[in-house]
Coordinates of C-alpha atoms and ligand atoms in Angstrom, one line a residue:
X3 CA 70.8 99.4 -19.1
X4 CA 72.4 101.5 -16.3
X5 CA 75.4 103.4 -17.5
X6 CA 77.8 104.8 -15.0
X7 CA 77.0 108.6 -14.4
X8 CA 80.0 110.6 -15.2
X9 CA 81.2 107.9 -17.5
X10 CA 83.0 108.4 -20.8
X11 CA 80.8 109.6 -23.7
X12 CA 80.8 107.3 -26.7
X13 CA 81.8 108.4 -29.9
X14 CA 83.2 107.3 -33.3
X15 CA 86.8 108.4 -34.2
X16 CA 85.7 110.8 -36.9
X17 CA 82.6 112.2 -35.3
X18 CA 84.8 114.2 -32.9
X19 CA 88.1 115.0 -34.2
X20 CA 91.0 114.8 -31.9
X21 CA 93.0 117.8 -30.9
X22 CA 95.8 118.1 -33.6
X23 CA 97.9 120.3 -31.7
X24 CA 100.5 121.6 -34.0
X25 CA 99.6 119.2 -36.6
X26 CA 96.7 119.5 -39.0
X27 CA 96.2 116.8 -41.6
X28 CA 96.2 119.3 -44.5
X29 CA 99.1 121.2 -43.2
X30 CA 102.5 120.5 -44.6
X31 CA 104.3 118.0 -42.4
X32 CA 108.1 117.6 -41.9
X33 CA 107.9 113.7 -41.8
X34 CA 107.5 111.1 -44.2
X35 CA 106.3 107.6 -44.0
X36 CA 104.0 104.9 -45.4
X37 CA 101.6 102.0 -44.6
X38 CA 103.8 99.0 -43.7
X39 CA 103.3 95.5 -42.4
X40 CA 100.0 93.7 -43.2
X41 CA 98.3 93.8 -46.7
X42 CA 94.6 94.1 -46.9
X43 CA 94.8 93.2 -50.4
X44 CA 96.1 89.9 -49.6
X45 CA 93.4 88.9 -47.2
X46 CA 90.8 90.3 -49.2
X47 CA 91.6 88.3 -52.2
X48 CA 89.9 85.3 -50.6
X49 CA 86.6 87.4 -51.3
X50 CA 87.3 86.9 -55.1
X51 CA 86.4 83.5 -56.4
X52 CA 88.9 82.3 -58.8
X53 CA 89.5 79.0 -60.6
X54 CA 92.3 77.2 -58.9
X55 CA 94.8 75.4 -61.1
X56 CA 97.6 74.1 -59.2
X57 CA 100.9 74.1 -61.2
X58 CA 101.9 71.2 -58.6
X59 CA 100.8 68.7 -56.0
X60 CA 103.0 68.1 -52.9
X61 CA 102.5 66.1 -49.8
X62 CA 103.4 66.5 -46.0
X63 CA 102.4 64.9 -42.7
X64 CA 100.9 68.1 -41.0
X65 CA 100.1 71.5 -42.7
X66 CA 99.9 74.5 -40.4
X67 CA 97.9 77.3 -42.0
X68 CA 98.7 80.7 -40.3
X69 CA 102.3 81.5 -38.8
X70 CA 101.0 83.8 -36.0
X71 CA 101.9 82.8 -32.5
X72 CA 99.2 80.1 -32.5
X73 CA 100.6 78.5 -35.8
X74 CA 104.1 78.7 -34.7
X75 CA 103.3 77.2 -31.3
X76 CA 101.5 74.2 -33.4
X77 CA 104.7 73.7 -35.4
X78 CA 106.9 73.7 -32.4
X79 CA 104.6 71.3 -30.7
X80 CA 104.8 69.0 -33.7
X81 CA 108.5 69.2 -33.7
X82 CA 108.8 68.2 -30.0
X83 CA 106.4 65.3 -30.8
X84 CA 109.0 64.2 -33.3
X85 CA 107.0 65.3 -36.3
X86 CA 109.3 66.9 -38.8
X87 CA 107.3 66.7 -41.9
X88 CA 105.4 69.9 -41.2
X89 CA 104.6 72.7 -43.7
X90 CA 103.7 76.2 -42.4
X91 CA 101.8 78.5 -44.7
X92 CA 101.2 82.5 -44.2
X93 CA 100.0 85.0 -46.7
X94 CA 102.2 87.7 -45.3
X95 CA 106.0 88.1 -46.0
X96 CA 106.9 87.3 -42.6
X97 CA 105.8 85.0 -39.9
X98 CA 104.5 86.4 -36.6
X99 CA 101.0 87.6 -37.4
X100 CA 100.1 90.4 -34.9
X101 CA 103.3 89.8 -33.1
X102 CA 105.7 91.1 -36.0
X103 CA 108.6 93.6 -35.6
X104 CA 109.7 96.5 -37.8
X105 CA 112.8 98.8 -37.8
X106 CA 113.2 102.5 -38.4
X107 CA 116.7 104.2 -38.8
X108 CA 118.3 101.1 -37.5
X109 CA 116.1 100.9 -34.4
X110 CA 114.0 97.9 -33.8
X111 CA 110.3 98.6 -32.8
X112 CA 106.9 96.6 -32.8
X113 CA 104.4 96.4 -35.4
X114 CA 101.8 95.0 -32.9
X115 CA 102.1 92.9 -29.7
X116 CA 104.8 94.3 -27.5
X117 CA 104.8 92.7 -24.2
X118 CA 104.0 89.5 -22.2
X119 CA 103.3 89.6 -18.5
X120 CA 105.2 86.9 -16.5
X121 CA 102.7 84.0 -16.7
X122 CA 100.9 82.4 -13.9
X123 CA 101.1 78.8 -13.2
X124 CA 98.3 77.6 -15.4
X125 CA 100.1 78.6 -18.6
X126 CA 102.5 75.8 -18.2
X127 CA 103.3 75.5 -21.9
X128 CA 104.2 79.3 -21.9
X129 CA 106.5 78.9 -18.8
X130 CA 108.3 76.0 -20.7
X131 CA 108.7 78.1 -23.6
X132 CA 110.1 81.0 -21.6
X133 CA 112.6 78.7 -19.8
X134 CA 113.6 77.1 -23.3
X135 CA 114.3 80.7 -24.6
X136 CA 116.3 81.7 -21.5
X137 CA 113.8 84.2 -20.2
X138 CA 113.2 82.2 -16.9
X139 CA 115.6 80.2 -15.1
X140 CA 115.2 77.5 -12.3
X141 CA 116.6 78.5 -8.9
X142 CA 115.6 75.8 -6.5
X143 CA 112.1 75.1 -7.1
X144 CA 111.3 78.7 -8.2
X145 CA 111.2 80.1 -11.7
X146 CA 113.1 83.5 -11.8
X147 CA 112.9 85.8 -14.8
X148 CA 116.1 87.1 -16.4
X149 CA 115.9 90.8 -15.4
X150 CA 117.5 92.2 -18.7
X151 CA 114.3 91.0 -20.5
X152 CA 111.8 92.7 -18.0
X153 CA 110.4 96.0 -18.5
X154 CA 112.7 98.4 -16.9
X155 CA 111.8 101.2 -14.6
X156 CA 109.8 103.6 -14.8
X157 CA 107.1 101.5 -16.4
X158 CA 104.1 103.8 -16.8
X159 CA 103.0 107.4 -16.6
X160 CA 99.7 109.5 -17.3
X161 CA 99.6 112.8 -18.8
X162 CA 96.8 114.9 -17.2
X163 CA 96.2 118.5 -16.6
X164 CA 99.4 119.5 -18.3
X165 CA 101.7 117.2 -16.3
X166 CA 103.0 113.6 -16.0
X167 CA 102.0 111.4 -13.1
X168 CA 103.3 108.1 -12.2
X169 CA 101.1 105.0 -12.9
X170 CA 98.0 105.0 -15.1
X171 CA 95.4 105.8 -12.4
X172 CA 93.9 109.4 -12.2
X173 CA 95.2 110.9 -9.0
X174 CA 92.7 110.7 -5.9
X175 CA 93.1 113.0 -2.8
X176 CA 93.1 111.3 0.6
X177 CA 89.6 110.8 1.8
X178 CA 88.2 111.7 -1.6
X179 CA 85.2 109.8 -3.2
X180 CA 87.5 108.8 -5.9
X181 CA 89.9 107.1 -3.4
X182 CA 86.9 105.0 -1.9
X183 CA 85.7 104.3 -5.4
X184 CA 89.1 102.7 -6.2
X185 CA 89.1 101.0 -2.8
X186 CA 85.3 99.6 -3.6
X187 CA 86.5 98.3 -7.1
X188 CA 89.5 96.6 -5.5
X189 CA 87.2 94.7 -3.0
X190 CA 85.0 93.8 -5.7
X191 CA 87.8 92.3 -7.6
X192 CA 89.1 90.6 -4.5
X193 CA 85.6 89.0 -4.1
X194 CA 85.4 87.8 -7.5
X195 CA 88.9 86.1 -7.1
X196 CA 87.6 84.4 -3.8
X197 CA 84.2 83.2 -5.2
X198 CA 85.0 82.3 -8.7
X199 CA 87.8 80.7 -10.7
X200 CA 90.0 82.7 -13.0
X201 CA 93.0 81.6 -15.1
X202 CA 95.1 82.3 -18.2
X203 CA 94.4 80.3 -20.3
X204 CA 90.6 81.1 -19.6
X205 CA 89.7 77.3 -20.5
X206 CA 91.5 76.1 -17.3
X207 CA 89.4 78.1 -15.1
X208 CA 86.3 76.0 -16.2
X209 CA 83.0 77.5 -16.5
X210 CA 80.3 78.4 -13.8
X211 CA 77.0 80.0 -13.5
X212 CA 78.7 82.8 -11.7
X213 CA 81.0 83.6 -14.7
X214 CA 78.2 83.0 -17.0
X215 CA 76.4 85.8 -15.4
X216 CA 79.3 88.2 -15.7
X217 CA 79.5 87.1 -19.3
X218 CA 75.8 88.1 -20.0
X219 CA 76.0 91.9 -19.4
X220 CA 78.6 94.4 -20.4
X221 CA 81.3 95.8 -17.9
X222 CA 79.6 99.2 -18.0
X223 CA 76.3 97.5 -16.9
X224 CA 77.9 95.6 -14.2
X225 CA 79.9 98.7 -12.9
X226 CA 76.6 100.5 -12.8
X227 CA 74.9 97.9 -10.5
X228 CA 78.0 98.2 -8.2
X229 CA 77.7 101.9 -7.9
X230 CA 81.1 102.3 -9.4
X231 CA 80.8 105.4 -11.3
X232 CA 83.7 107.8 -10.6
X233 CA 84.9 109.5 -13.7
X234 CA 88.6 108.5 -12.9
X235 CA 87.9 104.8 -12.1
X236 CA 85.6 104.8 -15.3
X237 CA 88.4 106.1 -17.5
X238 CA 91.0 103.8 -16.1
X239 CA 88.8 100.8 -16.7
X240 CA 87.9 101.8 -20.0
X241 CA 91.5 102.3 -21.0
X242 CA 92.3 99.0 -19.7
X243 CA 89.7 97.1 -21.8
X244 CA 90.6 99.1 -24.8
X245 CA 94.3 98.2 -24.4
X246 CA 93.7 94.6 -23.9
X247 CA 90.5 94.0 -25.9
X248 CA 90.3 96.7 -28.5
X249 CA 87.0 98.1 -27.3
X250 CA 85.9 99.8 -23.9
X251 CA 83.6 99.0 -21.1
X252 CA 80.5 99.8 -22.9
X253 CA 81.3 96.9 -25.3
X254 CA 83.1 94.2 -23.5
X255 CA 81.5 91.8 -21.1
X256 CA 81.7 92.0 -17.4
X257 CA 83.5 88.8 -17.5
X258 CA 86.2 90.3 -19.7
X259 CA 86.5 93.5 -17.5
X260 CA 87.0 91.3 -14.4
X261 CA 89.2 88.8 -15.9
X262 CA 91.8 91.6 -16.8
X263 CA 92.4 92.0 -13.0
X264 CA 91.2 88.8 -11.5
X265 CA 93.3 86.4 -13.8
X266 CA 96.6 88.4 -13.1
X267 CA 97.4 91.0 -10.6
X268 CA 94.1 92.1 -9.0
X269 CA 93.5 95.8 -8.8
X270 CA 95.3 97.9 -5.9
X271 CA 93.8 101.1 -5.0
X272 CA 96.7 103.8 -4.4
X273 CA 98.2 103.3 -0.9
X274 CA 96.2 100.1 -0.4
X275 CA 99.2 97.7 -0.3
X276 CA 102.3 99.6 -0.6
X277 CA 104.3 96.2 -0.8
X278 CA 102.3 94.9 -3.8
X279 CA 104.8 94.6 -6.6
X280 CA 104.3 96.0 -10.2
X281 CA 103.4 93.3 -12.4
X282 CA 106.6 92.2 -14.1
X283 CA 106.3 92.4 -17.8
X284 CA 108.8 90.9 -20.5
X285 CA 109.1 93.3 -23.3
X286 CA 111.7 93.9 -26.1
X287 CA 112.3 96.8 -28.7
X288 CA 110.9 94.8 -31.3
X289 CA 107.9 93.6 -29.0
X290 CA 106.8 90.0 -29.1
X291 CA 108.6 89.6 -32.4
X292 CA 111.4 88.7 -30.2
X293 CA 109.4 85.5 -29.4
X294 CA 107.9 84.8 -32.7
X295 CA 111.3 85.1 -34.6
X296 CA 112.7 82.4 -32.3
X297 CA 109.8 80.4 -32.8
X298 CA 110.0 80.8 -36.7
X299 CA 113.7 80.3 -36.8
X300 CA 113.9 76.3 -36.7
X301 CA 111.1 76.1 -39.8
X302 CA 113.6 77.3 -42.2
X303 CA 112.4 76.3 -45.7
X304 CA 109.3 74.5 -44.2
X305 CA 107.8 78.2 -43.7
X306 CA 106.1 79.4 -46.7
X307 CA 105.4 83.1 -46.6
X308 CA 103.5 85.0 -49.3
X309 CA 101.5 82.0 -49.3
X310 CA 97.5 82.7 -49.4
X311 CA 95.5 79.5 -48.4
X312 CA 92.4 79.6 -50.5
X313 CA 90.8 76.4 -49.5
X314 CA 91.1 73.6 -47.0
X315 CA 89.1 70.4 -47.7
X316 CA 89.1 67.5 -45.1
X317 CA 88.6 64.4 -47.1
X318 CA 88.5 60.7 -46.3
X319 CA 92.1 60.1 -47.3
X320 CA 93.6 63.4 -46.1
X321 CA 93.4 67.2 -46.2
X322 CA 93.6 69.0 -49.5
X323 CA 95.1 72.6 -49.1
X324 CA 95.1 75.0 -52.1
X325 CA 97.9 77.7 -51.8
X326 CA 98.3 80.7 -54.0
X327 CA 101.6 82.3 -54.1
X328 CA 101.1 86.1 -53.7
X329 CA 103.9 87.2 -55.8
X330 CA 103.3 84.9 -58.9
X331 CA 99.7 84.0 -58.5
X332 CA 100.9 80.4 -59.1
X333 CA 98.8 77.7 -57.3
X334 CA 100.1 74.6 -55.4
X335 CA 98.0 71.9 -53.9
X336 CA 99.3 70.3 -50.8
X337 CA 98.1 66.9 -49.5
X338 CA 98.4 66.5 -45.8
X339 CA 97.3 63.8 -43.3
X340 CA 96.4 66.4 -40.7
X341 CA 96.0 70.2 -40.7
X342 CA 96.1 72.8 -38.0
X343 CA 94.1 75.9 -38.8
X344 CA 95.8 78.7 -36.9
X345 CA 93.6 81.4 -38.7
X346 CA 91.0 84.0 -37.4
X347 CA 87.6 82.4 -37.3
X348 CA 86.2 84.4 -40.1
X349 CA 88.9 83.4 -42.4
X350 CA 88.7 79.8 -41.2
X351 CA 85.0 79.7 -42.0
X352 CA 85.7 81.1 -45.5
X353 CA 88.5 78.7 -46.5
X354 CA 87.3 75.4 -44.9
X355 CA 85.3 73.5 -47.8
X356 CA 82.6 72.5 -45.6
X357 CA 82.6 74.5 -42.4
X358 CA 80.9 72.7 -39.3
X359 CA 77.8 74.5 -37.8
X360 CA 80.3 75.1 -34.9
X361 CA 82.8 77.0 -36.9
X362 CA 79.9 79.0 -38.8
X363 CA 78.4 79.9 -35.4
X364 CA 81.6 80.9 -33.9
X365 CA 82.8 82.9 -36.9
X366 CA 79.4 84.7 -37.1
X367 CA 79.4 85.6 -33.4
X368 CA 83.1 86.9 -33.3
X369 CA 83.6 90.6 -33.7
X370 CA 87.0 91.7 -34.4
X371 CA 88.5 95.3 -33.5
X372 CA 90.4 97.3 -36.0
X373 CA 93.6 98.7 -34.7
X374 CA 96.2 101.0 -36.0
X375 CA 99.9 101.0 -34.8
X376 CA 102.1 104.0 -35.5
X377 CA 105.9 103.9 -35.4
X378 CA 107.4 107.4 -35.2
X379 CA 111.0 107.7 -35.7
X380 CA 111.8 110.8 -33.6
X381 CA 115.3 112.2 -34.5
X382 CA 116.1 114.4 -31.3
X383 CA 115.1 113.8 -27.8
X384 CA 111.7 115.4 -26.7
X385 CA 111.7 118.2 -24.2
X386 CA 109.8 116.6 -21.4
X387 CA 107.1 118.4 -19.5
X388 CA 107.2 118.2 -15.6
X389 CA 106.2 115.5 -13.4
X390 CA 106.9 111.6 -13.8
X391 CA 109.9 110.8 -15.9
X392 CA 109.7 109.3 -19.4
X393 CA 108.5 105.7 -19.0
X394 CA 108.1 102.7 -21.2
X395 CA 104.3 103.3 -21.4
X396 CA 102.9 106.9 -21.8
X397 CA 99.3 107.3 -21.7
X398 CA 97.5 110.6 -22.5
X399 CA 94.3 111.3 -20.7
X400 CA 91.5 113.0 -22.6
X401 CA 88.9 114.4 -20.2
X402 CA 85.3 113.7 -21.0
X403 CA 85.9 111.7 -24.1
X404 CA 86.6 108.1 -25.3
X405 CA 89.6 108.4 -27.5
X406 CA 90.8 105.6 -29.5
X407 CA 94.5 106.5 -28.6
X408 CA 96.2 104.5 -26.0
X409 CA 99.4 106.6 -25.8
X410 CA 102.8 105.2 -26.8
X411 CA 105.8 102.9 -25.9
X412 CA 109.4 104.0 -26.3
X413 CA 111.3 101.4 -28.2
X414 CA 114.7 102.6 -26.9
X415 CA 113.2 102.2 -23.1
X416 CA 115.1 98.9 -22.8
X417 CA 118.4 100.5 -24.0
X418 CA 121.2 100.5 -21.4
X419 CA 122.6 103.8 -22.9
X420 CA 121.3 106.4 -20.4
X421 CA 122.1 109.3 -23.2
X422 CA 118.8 110.7 -24.6
X423 CA 119.1 110.4 -28.4
X424 CA 116.9 109.4 -31.4
X425 CA 114.2 106.8 -30.7
X426 CA 110.9 105.2 -32.1
X427 CA 107.8 105.7 -30.2
X428 CA 105.1 103.1 -31.1
X429 CA 101.6 104.6 -30.8
X430 CA 98.5 102.2 -30.5
X431 CA 94.9 103.0 -31.4
X432 CA 92.2 100.7 -30.7
X433 CA 89.1 101.3 -33.0
X434 CA 86.7 98.5 -31.8
X435 CA 84.2 100.6 -29.9
X436 CA 80.5 101.2 -30.9
X437 CA 78.0 99.0 -32.7
X438 CA 78.8 96.9 -35.6
X439 CA 78.0 99.9 -38.0
X440 CA 80.4 102.1 -36.1
X441 CA 83.3 99.5 -36.0
X442 CA 82.8 98.7 -39.7
X443 CA 82.9 102.6 -40.5
X444 CA 86.3 103.0 -38.6
X445 CA 87.5 99.8 -40.4
X446 CA 86.7 101.5 -43.9
X447 CA 88.4 104.7 -42.8
X448 CA 91.4 102.7 -41.9
X449 CA 91.3 101.1 -45.4
X450 CA 90.4 104.2 -47.4
X451 CA 91.9 107.4 -45.8
X452 CA 95.3 108.3 -46.8
X453 CA 98.3 107.5 -44.7
X454 CA 99.0 111.2 -44.2
X455 CA 95.7 111.6 -42.4
X456 CA 96.0 109.1 -39.9
X457 CA 99.8 110.0 -39.4
X458 CA 98.6 113.5 -38.7
X459 CA 96.0 112.3 -36.3
X460 CA 98.3 110.2 -34.3
X461 CA 101.2 112.9 -34.2
X462 CA 98.7 115.4 -33.3
X463 CA 97.3 113.4 -30.6
X464 CA 100.6 113.0 -28.9
X465 CA 101.6 116.6 -29.5
X466 CA 99.2 117.5 -26.6
X467 CA 101.9 116.2 -24.3
X468 CA 104.8 116.9 -26.6
X469 CA 104.4 119.9 -28.6
X470 CA 108.1 119.6 -30.0
X471 CA 107.1 116.2 -31.5
X472 CA 105.9 117.3 -35.1
X473 CA 109.1 119.1 -35.8
X474 CA 111.3 116.1 -34.4
X475 CA 109.5 113.4 -36.3
X476 CA 111.2 112.2 -39.4
X477 CA 109.0 109.3 -40.5
X478 CA 105.6 107.5 -39.5
X479 CA 105.2 104.1 -40.6
X480 CA 101.6 102.9 -40.0
X481 CA 100.3 99.3 -39.8
X482 CA 96.5 99.0 -40.1
X483 CA 94.7 95.8 -39.0
X484 CA 91.1 95.6 -40.2
X485 CA 90.4 92.4 -38.1
X486 CA 93.1 92.6 -35.3
X487 CA 91.6 90.9 -32.3
X488 CA 88.4 89.2 -31.1
X489 CA 86.4 91.6 -28.7
X490 CA 84.9 89.8 -25.8
X491 CA 81.5 91.0 -26.1
X492 CA 78.7 89.4 -23.9
X493 CA 78.1 85.9 -24.8
X494 CA 81.3 85.1 -26.5
X495 CA 83.4 83.6 -23.7
X496 CA 80.6 81.1 -22.7
X497 CA 79.6 80.2 -26.3
X498 CA 79.4 76.5 -27.0
X499 CA 80.6 77.0 -30.5
X500 CA 84.0 78.1 -29.4
X501 CA 84.3 75.3 -26.9
X502 CA 83.4 72.7 -29.8
X503 CA 86.1 73.9 -31.9
X504 CA 88.9 73.6 -29.2
X505 CA 88.4 70.8 -27.0
X506 CA 92.3 70.1 -26.3
X507 CA 93.0 73.3 -24.8
X508 CA 91.4 72.5 -21.3
X509 CA 93.4 69.3 -21.1
X510 CA 90.7 66.9 -22.5
X511 CA 91.5 65.0 -25.6
X512 CA 90.2 66.2 -28.9
X513 CA 88.0 64.8 -31.8
X514 CA 89.4 62.1 -34.2
X515 CA 89.1 64.5 -37.4
X516 CA 92.0 65.8 -39.5
X517 CA 91.2 69.6 -39.0
X518 CA 92.5 71.3 -35.6
X519 CA 91.6 74.7 -34.9
X520 CA 94.1 77.0 -33.1
X521 CA 93.8 80.8 -32.8
X522 CA 93.4 83.3 -30.1
X523 CA 90.0 83.9 -31.4
X524 CA 89.0 80.7 -29.8
X525 CA 89.3 82.4 -26.3
X526 CA 87.0 85.3 -27.5
X527 CA 89.9 87.5 -26.8
X528 CA 93.6 87.9 -27.9
X529 CA 96.7 87.6 -25.9
X530 CA 100.0 85.6 -26.5
X531 CA 99.2 83.0 -23.8
X532 CA 95.9 82.1 -25.2
X533 CA 97.2 81.9 -29.0
X534 CA 100.4 79.9 -27.8
X535 CA 98.4 77.3 -25.7
X536 CA 95.7 76.7 -28.3
X537 CA 98.5 76.3 -30.9
X538 CA 100.3 73.9 -28.8
X539 CA 97.4 71.8 -28.1
X540 CA 96.4 71.7 -31.8
X541 CA 99.8 70.6 -32.8
X542 CA 99.8 67.7 -30.0
X543 CA 96.4 66.7 -31.3
X544 CA 97.6 66.6 -34.9
X545 CA 100.7 64.6 -34.0
X546 CA 98.3 62.0 -32.1
X547 CA 96.3 61.6 -34.9
X548 CA 99.2 60.6 -37.5
Ligands
FAD1460 C1 98.0 96.1 -32.1 C2 98.0 94.9 -31.3 C3 98.8 94.8 -30.1 C4 98.7 93.8 -29.2 N1 99.5 93.7 -28.0 C5 99.6 92.6 -27.4 C6 100.7 92.3 -26.4 O1 101.3 93.5 -26.0 N2 100.7 91.2 -25.8 C7 99.7 90.3 -25.9 O2 99.9 89.1 -25.3 N3 99.1 90.3 -27.1 C8 98.9 91.4 -27.8 N4 98.1 91.4 -28.7 C9 97.0 90.3 -29.1 C10 97.8 89.1 -30.3 O3 96.8 89.2 -31.2 C11 98.2 87.9 -29.7 O4 99.3 88.2 -28.8 C12 98.8 86.8 -30.6 O5 99.8 87.6 -31.3 C13 97.6 86.4 -31.6 O6 98.2 85.4 -32.4 P1 97.2 84.3 -33.3 O7 98.2 83.2 -33.9 O8 96.1 83.9 -32.4 O9 96.6 85.2 -34.4 P2 97.1 86.1 -35.6 O10 98.4 86.9 -35.2 O11 96.0 86.7 -36.2 O12 97.9 85.1 -36.6 C14 97.1 84.5 -37.8 C15 98.0 84.3 -39.1 O13 97.2 83.9 -40.0 C16 97.8 84.3 -41.2 N5 96.6 84.2 -42.4 C17 95.4 84.8 -42.2 N6 94.6 84.4 -43.3 C18 95.4 83.4 -44.0 C19 95.4 82.7 -45.2 N7 94.1 82.6 -45.8 N8 96.3 81.8 -45.7 C20 97.4 82.0 -44.8 N9 97.7 82.6 -43.7 C21 96.7 83.4 -43.4 C22 98.1 85.9 -40.8 O14 98.7 86.5 -41.7 C23 98.6 85.6 -39.5 O15 99.8 85.6 -39.6 C24 98.0 92.5 -29.7 C25 97.3 92.5 -30.9 C26 97.3 93.7 -31.7 C27 96.5 93.7 -33.1

């Protein structure tokens, strides 16, 4: 493998501790907090074989298992198709999966997904949803976004060499090698856009030899073959991949690395195209929970939370679904005519009574990145350092190191009140880098190390740019995800197993069975649009089979 010279060194989170400026894990800290959101204990209960004795048996036309974006989209599609007898089950206490929200001191904040770029024309179903939700309106034959839901300016800034600079690219002097490397990458992306098809959802781009070749190597390998090796460019691309895929350029495929740019806004070298607009992004203080809460609302009593689905068995006369109430341990058996499985693939392979070869293969090949999301209640405004003003997305550059930290977003950024005051900063850490053993260690640390250790790491990392943060932070609520999202490692996007599980997403008709798979895992990577469109297609397939 050719590694880009001057690229980032790989390491595990614990091997090289982050600078904990002003905040040591064992030092007394002025803030309190806890683990919040998902419960690892609930999901892990599936590993314990237990006798299941249903206290009741109930019936429905369609059962949707999993109330993340995909499950909620399936339920919506069923409702639109006139199917009301739908029951939705989720093991957590709130719907939304990776797109749930939280609040601290009365301020809304995200627990996971926090933005949705303005979708392109291929994501028809998402565009329809946004129109229905009042986020897009028709103006002649154009769809216009509602400004107040778009990310306010300034959008992004980067902390580097003791100051903030606008945007996320490392500065490049005129005529410097870095500038020419930015330009070369921009050309390579433009060539990829001209010669290959890209789309979101990816299923609508079809598949070709060219895409397969990119899917066969890591992004770092591909960059090496293109002689793209500037430290600044590499740092930016690594950040972009970790931000979208939970793992960096050494881990994800070249297909994934290019898809990030080619399927949306391209890559603009500084000064290349001064008229190029920043990508429009929808965001809300509570993140994408703004969308999932609206999707869940019409379900009312048909949404069963705290409901762990232990077994799904597709039989000749219908589908048996064994559900355990987390709070009481009581079991219920549901008999459905059709079922949508909007679950991560490794969970689906565990609960389905006789998993198909495709499901087993797809589950076996999918690697999930662990993630940590930290919400910091900051009681007083932070004293800002020189440079670019406080932005929605604030990223800290760590020279010469691959850090899991992705910086923070400010939940009060969308507020129309210009007076600085208390806020919630949401910091994201992607922990999917390294080989399977390294990722597993990071997952174990997430599960076993105390809340205080992780909180101190996050606060210490941000204190590099905000030395007054530790003293002004009152509370740190942490959400840990052991298996947050599929990492698009080489070979996954083109895998026949994934295609076999989701025939409907590309517009073709699906199989005539009773189980319909829907989850962002089916795309090999995780974003709202993929989850929603897989869910929508699965809901329509289930409706057609009734
Ligand atoms: C930290 C983080 C940040 C992200 N940021 C963004 C972003 O800004 N924009 C974006 O587009 N995407 C983002 N994503 C990607 C996000 O995963 C997708 O946008 C989308 O929310 C995935 O939805 P899903 O339905 O495919 O999966 P999930 O959210 O994984 O939903 C699966 C559901 O199944 C439930 N479940 C699992 N097992 C069982 C069981 N046995 N019984 C019952 N229920 C079960 C789970 O509780 C969960 O609710 C982010 C992801 C993470 C983790």
